[in-house]
């Protein structure tokens, strides 16, 4: 039997944490292992509890979600962070993505949207609608395109097959698996297999990291 997704809730409002806990713990494959009311507590709890995923509020006292995300992802790369924001174009949310978060979720999201986002981030997908992925690309692409590429990233890219490179570019363009399948005339299950291999070869945390790498490598956004 698959182990449940272990989640740490981080929000400075107790009622919001309570609401999220009720939604998440109603699911058989998710368990809330702890809570924190600010960024400093989130860092401490992440170190102590080693959650699979942190549901992270952006704007908090003491230490905000961006700084906390940077610290958690840096110290515990196996822990995924899903950030919470009020607006889908919030500069803070994009800052958290640059800091290493695997996606962001609106606080007024529907129950099924939250659950889908948690599961998507846990399995390594991006918790972003295609529209938001494209907005992210437009927002951070110009800065990422000029970033230097290290030897590991370059070696990872060179290890990709020709087909994997095509899929990688499509990921960088913000296409969904279904869109990639249509574009390349292959099955969606085949695309999923390619995506998994691409992330492994590139050493990418998730799909968002792959988007960022595609820009850093200058494959898209030229």
mmCIF file of C-alpha atoms in Angstrom:
data_model
loop_
_atom_site.group_PDB
_atom_site.id
_atom_site.type_symbol
_atom_site.label_atom_id
_atom_site.label_comp_id
_atom_site.label_asym_id
_atom_site.label_seq_id
_atom_site.Cartn_x
_atom_site.Cartn_y
_atom_site.Cartn_z
ATOM 1 C CA UNK A 1 0.000 0.000 0.000
ATOM 2 C CA UNK A 2 1.331 3.453 -0.940
ATOM 3 C CA UNK A 3 2.321 5.676 1.964
ATOM 4 C CA UNK A 4 0.131 8.759 2.465
ATOM 5 C CA UNK A 5 1.348 12.206 1.442
ATOM 6 C CA UNK A 6 2.690 13.865 4.599
ATOM 7 C CA UNK A 7 1.754 17.553 4.642
ATOM 8 C CA UNK A 8 2.901 20.485 6.792
ATOM 9 C CA UNK A 9 0.426 23.404 6.917
ATOM 10 C CA UNK A 10 1.900 26.910 7.163
ATOM 11 C CA UNK A 11 -0.417 29.918 7.561
ATOM 12 C CA UNK A 12 -0.612 32.688 10.133
ATOM 13 C CA UNK A 13 -4.395 32.330 10.367
ATOM 14 C CA UNK A 14 -5.495 29.458 12.578
ATOM 15 C CA UNK A 15 -8.940 29.160 10.987
ATOM 16 C CA UNK A 16 -7.419 28.753 7.528
ATOM 17 C CA UNK A 17 -5.125 26.020 8.815
ATOM 18 C CA UNK A 18 -8.113 24.313 10.408
ATOM 19 C CA UNK A 19 -10.089 24.458 7.177
ATOM 20 C CA UNK A 20 -7.213 23.059 5.139
ATOM 21 C CA UNK A 21 -6.633 20.312 7.686
ATOM 22 C CA UNK A 22 -10.269 19.229 7.511
ATOM 23 C CA UNK A 23 -10.186 19.052 3.718
ATOM 24 C CA UNK A 24 -6.859 17.217 3.508
ATOM 25 C CA UNK A 25 -7.424 14.718 6.292
ATOM 26 C CA UNK A 26 -10.730 13.628 4.773
ATOM 27 C CA UNK A 27 -8.623 11.990 2.048
ATOM 28 C CA UNK A 28 -7.209 8.473 2.598
ATOM 29 C CA UNK A 29 -3.922 9.264 0.832
ATOM 30 C CA UNK A 30 -3.079 12.501 2.699
ATOM 31 C CA UNK A 31 -2.129 13.149 6.319
ATOM 32 C CA UNK A 32 -1.336 16.472 8.028
ATOM 33 C CA UNK A 33 1.702 15.948 10.235
ATOM 34 C CA UNK A 34 2.122 19.463 11.606
ATOM 35 C CA UNK A 35 1.329 23.163 11.466
ATOM 36 C CA UNK A 36 3.259 26.426 11.637
ATOM 37 C CA UNK A 37 2.110 30.055 11.904
ATOM 38 C CA UNK A 38 5.160 31.776 10.382
ATOM 39 C CA UNK A 39 8.179 31.174 8.206
ATOM 40 C CA UNK A 40 10.640 30.533 11.020
ATOM 41 C CA UNK A 41 8.386 27.888 12.542
ATOM 42 C CA UNK A 42 7.916 26.366 9.080
ATOM 43 C CA UNK A 43 11.663 25.932 8.663
ATOM 44 C CA UNK A 44 11.976 24.351 12.098
ATOM 45 C CA UNK A 45 9.011 22.043 11.553
ATOM 46 C CA UNK A 46 10.292 20.978 8.136
ATOM 47 C CA UNK A 47 13.614 19.997 9.681
ATOM 48 C CA UNK A 48 11.945 18.123 12.529
ATOM 49 C CA UNK A 49 9.144 16.382 10.623
ATOM 50 C CA UNK A 50 10.543 15.958 7.074
ATOM 51 C CA UNK A 51 7.181 16.439 5.319
ATOM 52 C CA UNK A 52 6.648 15.342 1.734
ATOM 53 C CA UNK A 53 4.947 18.648 0.999
ATOM 54 C CA UNK A 54 4.607 22.054 2.646
ATOM 55 C CA UNK A 55 1.426 24.038 1.990
ATOM 56 C CA UNK A 56 2.940 27.502 2.439
ATOM 57 C CA UNK A 57 1.263 30.877 2.885
ATOM 58 C CA UNK A 58 3.205 33.716 1.239
ATOM 59 C CA UNK A 59 2.547 36.696 3.482
ATOM 60 C CA UNK A 60 3.304 35.988 7.131
ATOM 61 C CA UNK A 61 4.895 37.788 10.092
ATOM 62 C CA UNK A 62 8.456 37.116 11.274
ATOM 63 C CA UNK A 63 9.587 35.497 8.011
ATOM 64 C CA UNK A 64 7.568 35.388 4.793
ATOM 65 C CA UNK A 65 6.842 32.383 2.619
ATOM 66 C CA UNK A 66 9.470 33.235 0.015
ATOM 67 C CA UNK A 67 12.341 33.219 2.498
ATOM 68 C CA UNK A 68 10.960 30.108 4.170
ATOM 69 C CA UNK A 69 10.641 28.333 0.808
ATOM 70 C CA UNK A 70 14.235 29.179 -0.070
ATOM 71 C CA UNK A 71 15.472 27.765 3.223
ATOM 72 C CA UNK A 72 13.353 24.615 3.131
ATOM 73 C CA UNK A 73 14.072 23.688 -0.496
ATOM 74 C CA UNK A 74 17.756 24.422 0.010
ATOM 75 C CA UNK A 75 18.067 22.254 3.118
ATOM 76 C CA UNK A 76 15.561 19.554 2.142
ATOM 77 C CA UNK A 77 15.355 19.248 -1.658
ATOM 78 C CA UNK A 78 13.132 16.201 -1.353
ATOM 79 C CA UNK A 79 10.416 18.323 0.296
ATOM 80 C CA UNK A 80 8.042 19.992 -2.166
ATOM 81 C CA UNK A 81 6.482 23.404 -1.491
ATOM 82 C CA UNK A 82 3.042 24.484 -2.716
ATOM 83 C CA UNK A 83 2.496 28.172 -2.005
ATOM 84 C CA UNK A 84 -0.800 29.853 -1.182
ATOM 85 C CA UNK A 85 -1.674 33.278 -2.502
ATOM 86 C CA UNK A 86 -4.679 35.552 -2.907
ATOM 87 C CA UNK A 87 -4.088 36.567 -6.529
ATOM 88 C CA UNK A 88 -2.768 34.388 -9.353
ATOM 89 C CA UNK A 89 -0.492 37.199 -10.562
ATOM 90 C CA UNK A 90 0.863 38.050 -7.122
ATOM 91 C CA UNK A 91 4.529 39.069 -7.340
ATOM 92 C CA UNK A 92 5.089 37.175 -4.099
ATOM 93 C CA UNK A 93 3.874 33.970 -5.717
ATOM 94 C CA UNK A 94 6.295 34.325 -8.628
ATOM 95 C CA UNK A 95 9.031 35.067 -6.103
ATOM 96 C CA UNK A 96 8.243 31.796 -4.346
ATOM 97 C CA UNK A 97 8.459 29.907 -7.641
ATOM 98 C CA UNK A 98 11.901 31.403 -8.234
ATOM 99 C CA UNK A 99 12.779 30.382 -4.670
ATOM 100 C CA UNK A 100 12.008 26.740 -5.469
ATOM 101 C CA UNK A 101 8.288 26.214 -4.920
ATOM 102 C CA UNK A 102 6.638 23.640 -7.164
ATOM 103 C CA UNK A 103 3.482 25.615 -7.796
ATOM 104 C CA UNK A 104 0.966 27.933 -6.274
ATOM 105 C CA UNK A 105 -2.656 27.709 -5.285
ATOM 106 C CA UNK A 106 -5.254 30.398 -4.769
ATOM 107 C CA UNK A 107 -6.627 30.569 -1.243
ATOM 108 C CA UNK A 108 -10.173 30.523 -2.589
ATOM 109 C CA UNK A 109 -9.541 27.383 -4.653
ATOM 110 C CA UNK A 110 -12.211 24.726 -4.669
ATOM 111 C CA UNK A 111 -11.719 21.593 -2.580
ATOM 112 C CA UNK A 112 -10.988 19.409 -5.602
ATOM 113 C CA UNK A 113 -8.487 21.966 -6.921
ATOM 114 C CA UNK A 114 -6.526 21.907 -3.671
ATOM 115 C CA UNK A 115 -6.447 18.129 -3.554
ATOM 116 C CA UNK A 116 -5.394 17.905 -7.195
ATOM 117 C CA UNK A 117 -2.616 20.451 -6.591
ATOM 118 C CA UNK A 118 -1.275 18.594 -3.558
ATOM 119 C CA UNK A 119 -1.201 15.297 -5.427
ATOM 120 C CA UNK A 120 0.303 16.860 -8.558
ATOM 121 C CA UNK A 121 3.159 18.499 -6.663
ATOM 122 C CA UNK A 122 3.830 15.316 -4.708
ATOM 123 C CA UNK A 123 4.254 13.261 -7.879
ATOM 124 C CA UNK A 124 6.523 15.876 -9.450
ATOM 125 C CA UNK A 125 4.092 17.706 -11.701
ATOM 126 C CA UNK A 126 3.535 21.451 -11.603
ATOM 127 C CA UNK A 127 0.501 22.691 -9.701
ATOM 128 C CA UNK A 128 -0.193 25.423 -12.219
ATOM 129 C CA UNK A 129 -2.916 25.741 -14.791
ATOM 130 C CA UNK A 130 -1.459 26.032 -18.312
ATOM 131 C CA UNK A 131 -2.545 29.686 -18.405
ATOM 132 C CA UNK A 132 -0.600 30.423 -15.215
ATOM 133 C CA UNK A 133 2.402 28.447 -16.460
ATOM 134 C CA UNK A 134 2.531 30.697 -19.522
ATOM 135 C CA UNK A 135 2.201 33.789 -17.357
ATOM 136 C CA UNK A 136 5.090 32.503 -15.262
ATOM 137 C CA UNK A 137 7.186 32.051 -18.392
ATOM 138 C CA UNK A 138 6.387 35.572 -19.556
ATOM 139 C CA UNK A 139 7.132 36.962 -16.095
ATOM 140 C CA UNK A 140 10.439 35.265 -15.335
ATOM 141 C CA UNK A 141 11.602 34.205 -18.800
ATOM 142 C CA UNK A 142 13.567 37.366 -19.625
ATOM 143 C CA UNK A 143 15.624 37.049 -16.420
ATOM 144 C CA UNK A 144 16.116 33.291 -16.719
ATOM 145 C CA UNK A 145 17.112 33.361 -20.375
ATOM 146 C CA UNK A 146 20.331 35.183 -19.582
ATOM 147 C CA UNK A 147 21.278 32.999 -16.620
ATOM 148 C CA UNK A 148 24.479 31.013 -16.860
ATOM 149 C CA UNK A 149 24.196 27.255 -17.345
ATOM 150 C CA UNK A 150 26.350 25.002 -15.188
ATOM 151 C CA UNK A 151 28.116 21.846 -16.361
ATOM 152 C CA UNK A 152 25.615 19.498 -14.718
ATOM 153 C CA UNK A 153 22.658 21.156 -16.458
ATOM 154 C CA UNK A 154 24.464 21.100 -19.799
ATOM 155 C CA UNK A 155 25.441 17.437 -19.379
ATOM 156 C CA UNK A 156 21.858 16.561 -18.455
ATOM 157 C CA UNK A 157 20.544 18.232 -21.574
ATOM 158 C CA UNK A 158 23.122 16.528 -23.804
ATOM 159 C CA UNK A 159 22.049 13.147 -22.400
ATOM 160 C CA UNK A 160 18.499 13.592 -23.708
ATOM 161 C CA UNK A 161 17.404 11.730 -26.813
ATOM 162 C CA UNK A 162 16.119 13.688 -29.794
ATOM 163 C CA UNK A 163 12.500 12.950 -28.853
ATOM 164 C CA UNK A 164 13.123 13.875 -25.215
ATOM 165 C CA UNK A 165 14.555 17.201 -26.367
ATOM 166 C CA UNK A 166 11.386 17.868 -28.340
ATOM 167 C CA UNK A 167 9.268 17.131 -25.273
ATOM 168 C CA UNK A 168 11.571 19.237 -23.095
ATOM 169 C CA UNK A 169 11.162 22.253 -25.359
ATOM 170 C CA UNK A 170 7.394 21.764 -25.310
ATOM 171 C CA UNK A 171 7.445 21.676 -21.498
ATOM 172 C CA UNK A 172 9.436 24.897 -21.559
ATOM 173 C CA UNK A 173 6.759 26.466 -23.737
ATOM 174 C CA UNK A 174 4.167 25.680 -21.067
ATOM 175 C CA UNK A 175 2.339 22.926 -22.968
ATOM 176 C CA UNK A 176 0.368 20.295 -21.076
ATOM 177 C CA UNK A 177 0.971 16.579 -21.617
ATOM 178 C CA UNK A 178 -2.183 16.410 -23.740
ATOM 179 C CA UNK A 179 -1.002 19.326 -25.901
ATOM 180 C CA UNK A 180 2.450 17.764 -26.294
ATOM 181 C CA UNK A 181 0.852 14.464 -27.320
ATOM 182 C CA UNK A 182 -1.223 16.228 -29.994
ATOM 183 C CA UNK A 183 1.748 18.247 -31.256
ATOM 184 C CA UNK A 184 4.089 15.254 -31.514
ATOM 185 C CA UNK A 185 1.427 12.723 -32.609
ATOM 186 C CA UNK A 186 2.070 10.333 -29.724
ATOM 187 C CA UNK A 187 -0.021 8.974 -26.866
ATOM 188 C CA UNK A 188 -0.342 10.940 -23.638
ATOM 189 C CA UNK A 189 1.031 7.976 -21.657
ATOM 190 C CA UNK A 190 4.130 8.081 -23.864
ATOM 191 C CA UNK A 191 4.546 11.783 -23.086
ATOM 192 C CA UNK A 192 4.296 11.065 -19.357
ATOM 193 C CA UNK A 193 7.075 8.497 -19.697
ATOM 194 C CA UNK A 194 9.254 10.983 -21.580
ATOM 195 C CA UNK A 195 8.606 13.684 -18.962
ATOM 196 C CA UNK A 196 9.673 11.375 -16.150
ATOM 197 C CA UNK A 197 12.908 10.484 -17.942
ATOM 198 C CA UNK A 198 13.614 14.127 -18.783
ATOM 199 C CA UNK A 199 13.212 15.252 -15.166
ATOM 200 C CA UNK A 200 15.495 12.435 -14.001
ATOM 201 C CA UNK A 201 18.228 13.160 -16.562
ATOM 202 C CA UNK A 202 18.123 16.914 -15.903
ATOM 203 C CA UNK A 203 18.024 16.480 -12.135
ATOM 204 C CA UNK A 204 14.919 18.673 -12.159
ATOM 205 C CA UNK A 205 12.701 18.760 -9.070
ATOM 206 C CA UNK A 206 9.501 19.012 -11.071
ATOM 207 C CA UNK A 207 7.902 20.437 -14.175
ATOM 208 C CA UNK A 208 8.356 24.059 -13.111
ATOM 209 C CA UNK A 209 12.063 23.464 -12.569
ATOM 210 C CA UNK A 210 12.169 22.007 -16.089
ATOM 211 C CA UNK A 211 10.523 25.164 -17.465
ATOM 212 C CA UNK A 212 13.165 27.269 -15.746
ATOM 213 C CA UNK A 213 15.971 25.054 -17.069
ATOM 214 C CA UNK A 214 14.605 25.312 -20.609
ATOM 215 C CA UNK A 215 14.883 29.086 -20.356
ATOM 216 C CA UNK A 216 18.320 28.955 -18.761
ATOM 217 C CA UNK A 217 19.487 26.756 -21.622
ATOM 218 C CA UNK A 218 18.061 29.229 -24.125
ATOM 219 C CA UNK A 219 15.757 26.664 -25.738
ATOM 220 C CA UNK A 220 12.642 28.827 -25.550
ATOM 221 C CA UNK A 221 11.871 32.497 -25.275
ATOM 222 C CA UNK A 222 14.413 33.554 -27.838
#
